[in-house]
Coordinates of C-alpha atoms in Angstrom, one line a residue:
M1231 CA 0.0 0.0 0.0
T1232 CA 1.3 3.4 -1.0
D1233 CA 0.7 6.8 0.6
A1234 CA -1.6 9.2 -1.2
R1235 CA 0.1 11.9 -3.3
F1236 CA -1.0 15.4 -3.9
E1237 CA -0.8 14.8 -7.6
D1238 CA -3.3 12.1 -7.4
G1239 CA -5.9 14.4 -5.9
R1240 CA -8.6 16.0 -8.2
E1241 CA -10.1 19.4 -7.5
A1242 CA -13.9 19.4 -7.0
P1243 CA -15.9 22.2 -8.3
L1244 CA -16.5 25.1 -5.9
N1245 CA -19.8 25.1 -4.0
L1246 CA -19.6 27.7 -1.3
G1247 CA -22.2 29.6 0.7
A1248 CA -22.0 32.9 2.6
M1249 CA -24.0 33.9 5.6
D1250 CA -21.9 36.6 7.0
A1251 CA -19.5 39.3 5.9
D1252 CA -16.5 37.2 6.6
D1253 CA -17.8 34.3 4.5
L1254 CA -18.7 37.0 1.8
S1255 CA -15.1 38.1 1.7
V1256 CA -14.0 34.7 0.7
I1257 CA -16.5 34.6 -2.2
S1258 CA -15.5 38.2 -3.1
A1259 CA -11.9 37.1 -3.5
L1260 CA -12.9 34.0 -5.5
T1261 CA -15.0 36.1 -7.9
Q1262 CA -12.5 39.0 -8.2
D1263 CA -11.9 39.7 -12.0
A1264 CA -14.8 37.5 -13.1
V1265 CA -16.4 38.7 -16.4
F1266 CA -20.0 38.3 -17.5
P1267 CA -22.4 39.7 -20.3
A1268 CA -24.8 42.1 -18.8
Q1269 CA -27.6 39.8 -20.2
E1270 CA -26.5 37.0 -17.8
M1271 CA -27.9 38.8 -14.6
R1272 CA -31.5 37.8 -13.6
W1273 CA -33.7 39.0 -10.7
D1274 CA -36.6 36.6 -10.0
R1275 CA -38.7 39.1 -7.9
Q1276 CA -41.2 36.3 -6.7
A1277 CA -38.4 34.1 -5.5
N1278 CA -36.4 37.1 -4.1
R1279 CA -33.3 35.7 -5.9
F1280 CA -30.7 37.6 -7.9
A1281 CA -28.2 35.4 -10.0
V1282 CA -25.3 36.1 -12.2
L1283 CA -23.5 33.5 -14.6
L1284 CA -20.0 34.6 -14.7
N1285 CA -16.7 33.4 -16.1
R1286 CA -14.7 33.2 -12.9
F1287 CA -10.9 33.3 -12.8
R1288 CA -9.7 30.4 -10.8
W1289 CA -7.7 32.2 -8.2
E1290 CA -7.5 29.1 -6.1
E1291 CA -5.1 27.5 -8.6
G1292 CA -2.2 29.2 -6.6
P1293 CA 1.2 29.0 -8.5
A1294 CA -0.4 27.0 -11.4
R1295 CA -2.4 30.1 -12.2
G1296 CA 0.8 31.8 -13.7
T1297 CA 1.6 29.0 -16.1
A1298 CA -1.9 27.6 -17.0
P1299 CA -4.5 30.4 -16.2
E1300 CA -8.0 29.0 -16.0
R1301 CA -11.6 30.2 -15.9
V1302 CA -14.7 28.4 -15.0
Q1303 CA -18.4 29.3 -15.3
S1304 CA -19.9 29.8 -12.0
L1305 CA -23.3 30.8 -10.7
L1306 CA -23.4 33.6 -8.1
V1307 CA -26.8 33.7 -6.3
F1308 CA -28.1 36.0 -3.8
E1309 CA -31.1 35.0 -1.9
T1310 CA -33.8 37.2 0.1
V1311 CA -33.4 40.2 -2.4
T1312 CA -36.0 42.8 -2.1
G1313 CA -34.6 45.3 -4.5
V1314 CA -31.9 45.8 -7.2
A1315 CA -30.2 49.2 -8.3
S1316 CA -27.4 49.7 -10.8
N1317 CA -25.2 52.6 -11.6
G1318 CA -22.8 52.9 -14.7
I1319 CA -24.4 50.0 -16.5
D1320 CA -26.1 50.4 -19.9
R1321 CA -28.7 47.7 -19.6
K1322 CA -29.9 48.4 -23.1
D1323 CA -26.5 47.3 -24.5
T1324 CA -26.7 43.5 -24.4
D1325 CA -23.1 43.1 -25.7
T1326 CA -21.7 44.9 -22.6
V1327 CA -19.3 42.6 -20.8
L1328 CA -18.8 43.5 -17.0
S1329 CA -15.9 42.8 -14.8
L1330 CA -16.5 42.1 -11.2
L1331 CA -14.0 43.7 -8.7
S1332 CA -15.6 42.9 -5.4
V1333 CA -18.6 41.8 -3.4
T1334 CA -19.3 43.5 0.0
F1335 CA -22.2 43.8 2.6
S1336 CA -23.4 46.6 4.6
E1337 CA -25.7 45.9 7.2
T1338 CA -28.6 48.4 7.7
D1339 CA -31.2 46.9 10.1
A1340 CA -29.8 43.5 11.1
P1341 CA -29.9 41.0 9.5
A1342 CA -30.9 43.2 6.5
G1343 CA -28.5 45.2 4.5
H1344 CA -27.2 46.1 1.1
I1345 CA -24.7 43.8 -1.0
E1346 CA -22.7 45.9 -3.4
L1347 CA -21.1 44.3 -6.4
T1348 CA -18.4 46.8 -7.5
L1349 CA -17.6 46.6 -11.3
A1350 CA -14.5 47.8 -13.1
G1351 CA -15.2 51.3 -14.9
D1352 CA -17.1 52.8 -11.9
G1353 CA -20.2 50.6 -12.5
A1354 CA -22.0 48.9 -9.5
I1355 CA -25.1 46.8 -8.6
R1356 CA -26.7 47.2 -5.2
L1357 CA -29.0 44.5 -3.8
S1358 CA -31.3 45.1 -0.9
V1359 CA -31.5 41.9 1.1
E1360 CA -33.5 40.8 4.1
A1361 CA -30.4 38.9 5.2
L1362 CA -27.1 37.7 3.8
E1363 CA -27.4 34.4 1.9
V1364 CA -25.0 33.9 -1.0
T1365 CA -23.8 30.9 -2.9
L1366 CA -21.1 30.5 -5.5
K1367 CA -21.2 27.3 -7.5
D1368 CA -19.0 26.3 -10.4
V1369 CA -21.2 24.8 -13.2
T1370 CA -18.7 23.9 -16.0
K1371 CA -15.3 22.3 -16.1
P1372 CA -12.3 24.8 -16.0
Y1373 CA -11.0 26.0 -19.4
M1374 CA -7.9 27.9 -20.4
A1375 CA -8.5 31.7 -19.9
P1376 CA -8.8 33.0 -23.5
S1377 CA -6.2 35.8 -22.8
K1378 CA -3.9 33.0 -21.5
K1379 CA -3.0 35.5 -18.7
T1380 CA -3.6 36.0 -15.1
P1381 CA -5.3 39.4 -14.2
D1382 CA -3.1 42.1 -13.0
H1383 CA -4.2 42.2 -9.4
P1384 CA -4.4 38.9 -7.4
A1385 CA -7.0 38.3 -4.8

């Protein structure tokens, strides 16, 4: 019998949840530099759910990200959403590609608050939520980043 080796392991797709600001900071770091077409955002008012299908850079790859940078499609889902507002986004231009810089939470009347998705180019999306409940789930296999480069600012 031989010992397990690191090389023998397989990475599983991410499936993370955030229920507080500390958890959300992990999701924010993992989604930094994710890109998505504006048309890939959906707010289901009846279900109080806002979702974004994004192409996430795989920051968790560590040193490998420098030699073989990968992206993966992921669903970023926010529950208990009661309102959505945006600034600096032309929602009529369906070809617009947005780049996510960070995701933060500001409590207003515990446990309610605002989640802000800060975008490159001074854009932002603000979600009013009854409570912080966020999931990040990879939904495809990783693929080589089309640019074949690591974004300039690591998480």
